[in-house]
């Protein structure tokens, strides 16, 4: 009789231990998923079936490999900060009819906002974990020539250590430009992706519209 009671008591302890372990495992998985998105099914790499020398709306976005989420041109500041967190520093604020705010975030990211909308992403190599990449998966793990392979062998501009691709929205399509335009009426429909290299190493890249680039960058 005593042996039976002892066995039941041991079984209860085992069951309680298993339940406690499952609760701990579930709690740990929840918090890891909240931070890294491991259980969400989102890929650690951007999903974009691109073609060199051709551009789409996805080329105006940045990919956060840590959160496995996309930062898109035109998104509200609150939406961007839901992904990357609060800013760590204010870089620039201008006033007027079209005020600009540029804020610095963790891991080398700076976002420029116009009227609370993201119109510029710039990423600088800070020796981190290559958290942010373009939607064509170009980041600081790549060599300085890799943008030429993924974006096209003939950039719109290639000088002073910069490779710059300009493309213009016409209707629902995006057309690559062969030269830099200064047409005021096209500044909000023309965009750029630019890569800066030093000593054969990619050190920064940026995505913005031409209005922001010519007024701020």
GROMACS .gro file of C-alpha atoms in nm:
model
  217
    1UNK     CA    1   0.000   0.000   0.000
    2UNK     CA    2   0.280   0.238   0.095
    3UNK     CA    3   0.464   0.149  -0.225
    4UNK     CA    4   0.157   0.230  -0.436
    5UNK     CA    5   0.118   0.569  -0.265
    6UNK     CA    6   0.487   0.638  -0.320
    7UNK     CA    7   0.457   0.552  -0.690
    8UNK     CA    8   0.153   0.781  -0.729
    9UNK     CA    9   0.340   1.062  -0.551
   10UNK     CA   10   0.643   1.018  -0.778
   11UNK     CA   11   0.417   1.017  -1.085
   12UNK     CA   12   0.254   1.342  -0.974
   13UNK     CA   13   0.596   1.505  -0.931
   14UNK     CA   14   0.698   1.391  -1.278
   15UNK     CA   15   0.377   1.525  -1.434
   16UNK     CA   16   0.416   1.858  -1.254
   17UNK     CA   17   0.780   1.876  -1.368
   18UNK     CA   18   0.684   1.809  -1.731
   19UNK     CA   19   0.409   2.074  -1.721
   20UNK     CA   20   0.649   2.328  -1.568
   21UNK     CA   21   0.907   2.253  -1.839
   22UNK     CA   22   0.648   2.295  -2.115
   23UNK     CA   23   0.533   2.626  -1.969
   24UNK     CA   24   0.894   2.749  -1.949
   25UNK     CA   25   0.965   2.633  -2.304
   26UNK     CA   26   0.650   2.802  -2.435
   27UNK     CA   27   0.728   3.127  -2.255
   28UNK     CA   28   1.085   3.129  -2.386
   29UNK     CA   29   0.968   3.057  -2.741
   30UNK     CA   30   0.714   3.338  -2.719
   31UNK     CA   31   0.968   3.601  -2.623
   32UNK     CA   32   1.223   3.477  -2.878
   33UNK     CA   33   0.956   3.490  -3.146
   34UNK     CA   34   0.857   3.843  -3.043
   35UNK     CA   35   1.218   3.957  -3.086
   36UNK     CA   36   1.336   3.749  -3.382
   37UNK     CA   37   1.022   3.621  -3.555
   38UNK     CA   38   1.152   3.263  -3.552
   39UNK     CA   39   0.805   3.109  -3.538
   40UNK     CA   40   0.629   3.350  -3.770
   41UNK     CA   41   0.733   3.182  -4.093
   42UNK     CA   42   0.895   3.505  -4.216
   43UNK     CA   43   1.222   3.453  -4.401
   44UNK     CA   44   1.556   3.580  -4.273
   45UNK     CA   45   1.619   3.699  -4.629
   46UNK     CA   46   1.411   3.939  -4.840
   47UNK     CA   47   1.182   3.782  -5.097
   48UNK     CA   48   1.229   3.958  -5.429
   49UNK     CA   49   1.258   3.800  -5.773
   50UNK     CA   50   1.443   4.093  -5.928
   51UNK     CA   51   1.600   4.156  -6.268
   52UNK     CA   52   1.916   4.371  -6.310
   53UNK     CA   53   1.850   4.708  -6.476
   54UNK     CA   54   1.477   4.679  -6.401
   55UNK     CA   55   1.315   4.841  -6.096
   56UNK     CA   56   0.995   4.800  -5.898
   57UNK     CA   57   0.834   4.941  -5.584
   58UNK     CA   58   1.030   4.686  -5.378
   59UNK     CA   59   1.350   4.872  -5.461
   60UNK     CA   60   1.220   5.154  -5.239
   61UNK     CA   61   1.220   4.925  -4.936
   62UNK     CA   62   1.475   4.806  -4.683
   63UNK     CA   63   1.477   4.465  -4.512
   64UNK     CA   64   1.538   4.409  -4.141
   65UNK     CA   65   1.688   4.059  -4.112
   66UNK     CA   66   1.664   4.061  -3.734
   67UNK     CA   67   1.291   4.134  -3.723
   68UNK     CA   68   1.229   3.972  -4.063
   69UNK     CA   69   1.020   4.267  -4.172
   70UNK     CA   70   1.021   4.521  -4.451
   71UNK     CA   71   1.068   4.896  -4.408
   72UNK     CA   72   0.885   5.063  -4.695
   73UNK     CA   73   0.905   5.407  -4.853
   74UNK     CA   74   0.601   5.607  -4.748
   75UNK     CA   75   0.530   5.423  -4.423
   76UNK     CA   76   0.446   5.630  -4.115
   77UNK     CA   77   0.710   5.693  -3.850
   78UNK     CA   78   0.506   5.498  -3.596
   79UNK     CA   79   0.499   5.197  -3.832
   80UNK     CA   80   0.875   5.211  -3.886
   81UNK     CA   81   0.945   5.242  -3.514
   82UNK     CA   82   0.718   4.948  -3.439
   83UNK     CA   83   0.981   4.748  -3.628
   84UNK     CA   84   1.315   4.912  -3.544
   85UNK     CA   85   1.236   5.069  -3.207
   86UNK     CA   86   1.267   5.427  -3.090
   87UNK     CA   87   1.527   5.661  -3.237
   88UNK     CA   88   1.855   5.706  -3.053
   89UNK     CA   89   1.943   6.050  -3.193
   90UNK     CA   90   1.795   6.339  -3.388
   91UNK     CA   91   2.022   6.421  -3.682
   92UNK     CA   92   1.831   6.703  -3.850
   93UNK     CA   93   1.495   6.880  -3.833
   94UNK     CA   94   1.379   7.145  -4.080
   95UNK     CA   95   1.062   7.354  -4.086
   96UNK     CA   96   0.848   7.493  -4.363
   97UNK     CA   97   0.581   7.365  -4.597
   98UNK     CA   98   0.758   7.031  -4.631
   99UNK     CA   99   0.942   6.972  -4.300
  100UNK     CA  100   1.209   6.705  -4.284
  101UNK     CA  101   1.310   6.502  -3.980
  102UNK     CA  102   1.610   6.267  -3.990
  103UNK     CA  103   1.648   6.025  -3.701
  104UNK     CA  104   1.919   5.774  -3.617
  105UNK     CA  105   1.835   5.423  -3.500
  106UNK     CA  106   2.034   5.121  -3.384
  107UNK     CA  107   2.268   4.922  -3.608
  108UNK     CA  108   2.365   5.208  -3.841
  109UNK     CA  109   2.017   5.297  -3.966
  110UNK     CA  110   1.897   5.653  -4.030
  111UNK     CA  111   1.547   5.730  -4.159
  112UNK     CA  112   1.437   6.059  -4.313
  113UNK     CA  113   1.071   6.157  -4.273
  114UNK     CA  114   0.872   6.417  -4.465
  115UNK     CA  115   0.534   6.499  -4.309
  116UNK     CA  116   0.566   6.187  -4.090
  117UNK     CA  117   0.630   5.957  -4.388
  118UNK     CA  118   0.955   5.770  -4.449
  119UNK     CA  119   1.120   5.907  -4.765
  120UNK     CA  120   1.481   5.802  -4.704
  121UNK     CA  121   1.669   5.507  -4.560
  122UNK     CA  122   2.044   5.523  -4.507
  123UNK     CA  123   2.252   5.246  -4.355
  124UNK     CA  124   2.613   5.292  -4.247
  125UNK     CA  125   2.852   5.013  -4.157
  126UNK     CA  126   2.902   5.025  -3.780
  127UNK     CA  127   3.066   4.684  -3.752
  128UNK     CA  128   2.742   4.516  -3.650
  129UNK     CA  129   2.563   4.203  -3.766
  130UNK     CA  130   2.460   4.324  -4.114
  131UNK     CA  131   2.104   4.366  -3.987
  132UNK     CA  132   1.970   4.579  -4.272
  133UNK     CA  133   1.994   4.491  -4.642
  134UNK     CA  134   1.829   4.610  -4.960
  135UNK     CA  135   1.547   4.400  -5.099
  136UNK     CA  136   1.804   4.255  -5.338
  137UNK     CA  137   1.991   4.134  -5.030
  138UNK     CA  138   2.284   4.373  -5.062
  139UNK     CA  139   2.446   4.466  -4.732
  140UNK     CA  140   2.786   4.493  -4.571
  141UNK     CA  141   2.854   4.121  -4.610
  142UNK     CA  142   2.875   4.187  -4.985
  143UNK     CA  143   3.173   4.301  -5.186
  144UNK     CA  144   3.190   4.647  -5.343
  145UNK     CA  145   3.111   4.508  -5.689
  146UNK     CA  146   2.803   4.309  -5.591
  147UNK     CA  147   2.557   4.598  -5.652
  148UNK     CA  148   2.670   4.594  -6.016
  149UNK     CA  149   2.566   4.230  -6.044
  150UNK     CA  150   2.227   4.270  -5.878
  151UNK     CA  151   2.125   4.620  -5.989
  152UNK     CA  152   2.292   4.643  -6.330
  153UNK     CA  153   2.635   4.691  -6.484
  154UNK     CA  154   2.564   5.048  -6.594
  155UNK     CA  155   2.465   5.269  -6.298
  156UNK     CA  156   2.313   5.608  -6.372
  157UNK     CA  157   2.619   5.758  -6.204
  158UNK     CA  158   2.949   5.604  -6.102
  159UNK     CA  159   3.191   5.853  -5.953
  160UNK     CA  160   3.363   5.960  -5.630
  161UNK     CA  161   3.319   5.619  -5.476
  162UNK     CA  162   2.942   5.606  -5.537
  163UNK     CA  163   2.732   5.374  -5.751
  164UNK     CA  164   2.393   5.539  -5.800
  165UNK     CA  165   2.086   5.404  -5.978
  166UNK     CA  166   1.801   5.643  -6.062
  167UNK     CA  167   1.457   5.526  -6.168
  168UNK     CA  168   1.135   5.713  -6.234
  169UNK     CA  169   0.775   5.613  -6.176
  170UNK     CA  170   0.564   5.653  -6.488
  171UNK     CA  171   0.211   5.527  -6.439
  172UNK     CA  172   0.239   5.199  -6.253
  173UNK     CA  173   0.589   5.117  -6.381
  174UNK     CA  174   0.942   5.223  -6.288
  175UNK     CA  175   1.192   5.315  -6.558
  176UNK     CA  176   1.568   5.332  -6.506
  177UNK     CA  177   1.724   5.667  -6.597
  178UNK     CA  178   2.054   5.697  -6.781
  179UNK     CA  179   2.135   6.042  -6.645
  180UNK     CA  180   2.065   6.249  -6.335
  181UNK     CA  181   1.767   6.479  -6.374
  182UNK     CA  182   1.724   6.820  -6.211
  183UNK     CA  183   1.367   6.865  -6.330
  184UNK     CA  184   1.174   7.007  -6.033
  185UNK     CA  185   0.846   6.854  -6.149
  186UNK     CA  186   0.998   6.505  -6.138
  187UNK     CA  187   1.165   6.514  -5.798
  188UNK     CA  188   0.878   6.332  -5.626
  189UNK     CA  189   0.851   6.065  -5.895
  190UNK     CA  190   1.223   5.994  -5.928
  191UNK     CA  191   1.408   5.772  -5.682
  192UNK     CA  192   1.759   5.654  -5.619
  193UNK     CA  193   1.947   5.363  -5.471
  194UNK     CA  194   2.307   5.456  -5.396
  195UNK     CA  195   2.608   5.262  -5.265
  196UNK     CA  196   2.923   5.417  -5.123
  197UNK     CA  197   3.248   5.224  -5.136
  198UNK     CA  198   3.589   5.286  -4.982
  199UNK     CA  199   3.897   5.070  -5.040
  200UNK     CA  200   3.689   4.818  -5.234
  201UNK     CA  201   3.449   4.783  -4.941
  202UNK     CA  202   3.084   4.881  -4.917
  203UNK     CA  203   3.053   5.133  -4.631
  204UNK     CA  204   2.702   5.275  -4.671
  205UNK     CA  205   2.392   5.262  -4.889
  206UNK     CA  206   2.082   5.474  -4.920
  207UNK     CA  207   1.734   5.476  -5.073
  208UNK     CA  208   1.532   5.795  -5.118
  209UNK     CA  209   1.335   6.014  -5.353
  210UNK     CA  210   1.518   6.286  -5.545
  211UNK     CA  211   1.352   6.569  -5.355
  212UNK     CA  212   1.506   6.445  -5.032
  213UNK     CA  213   1.841   6.362  -5.194
  214UNK     CA  214   1.889   6.704  -5.353
  215UNK     CA  215   1.769   6.902  -5.052
  216UNK     CA  216   1.934   6.709  -4.770
  217UNK     CA  217   2.189   6.448  -4.873
   0.00000   0.00000   0.00000
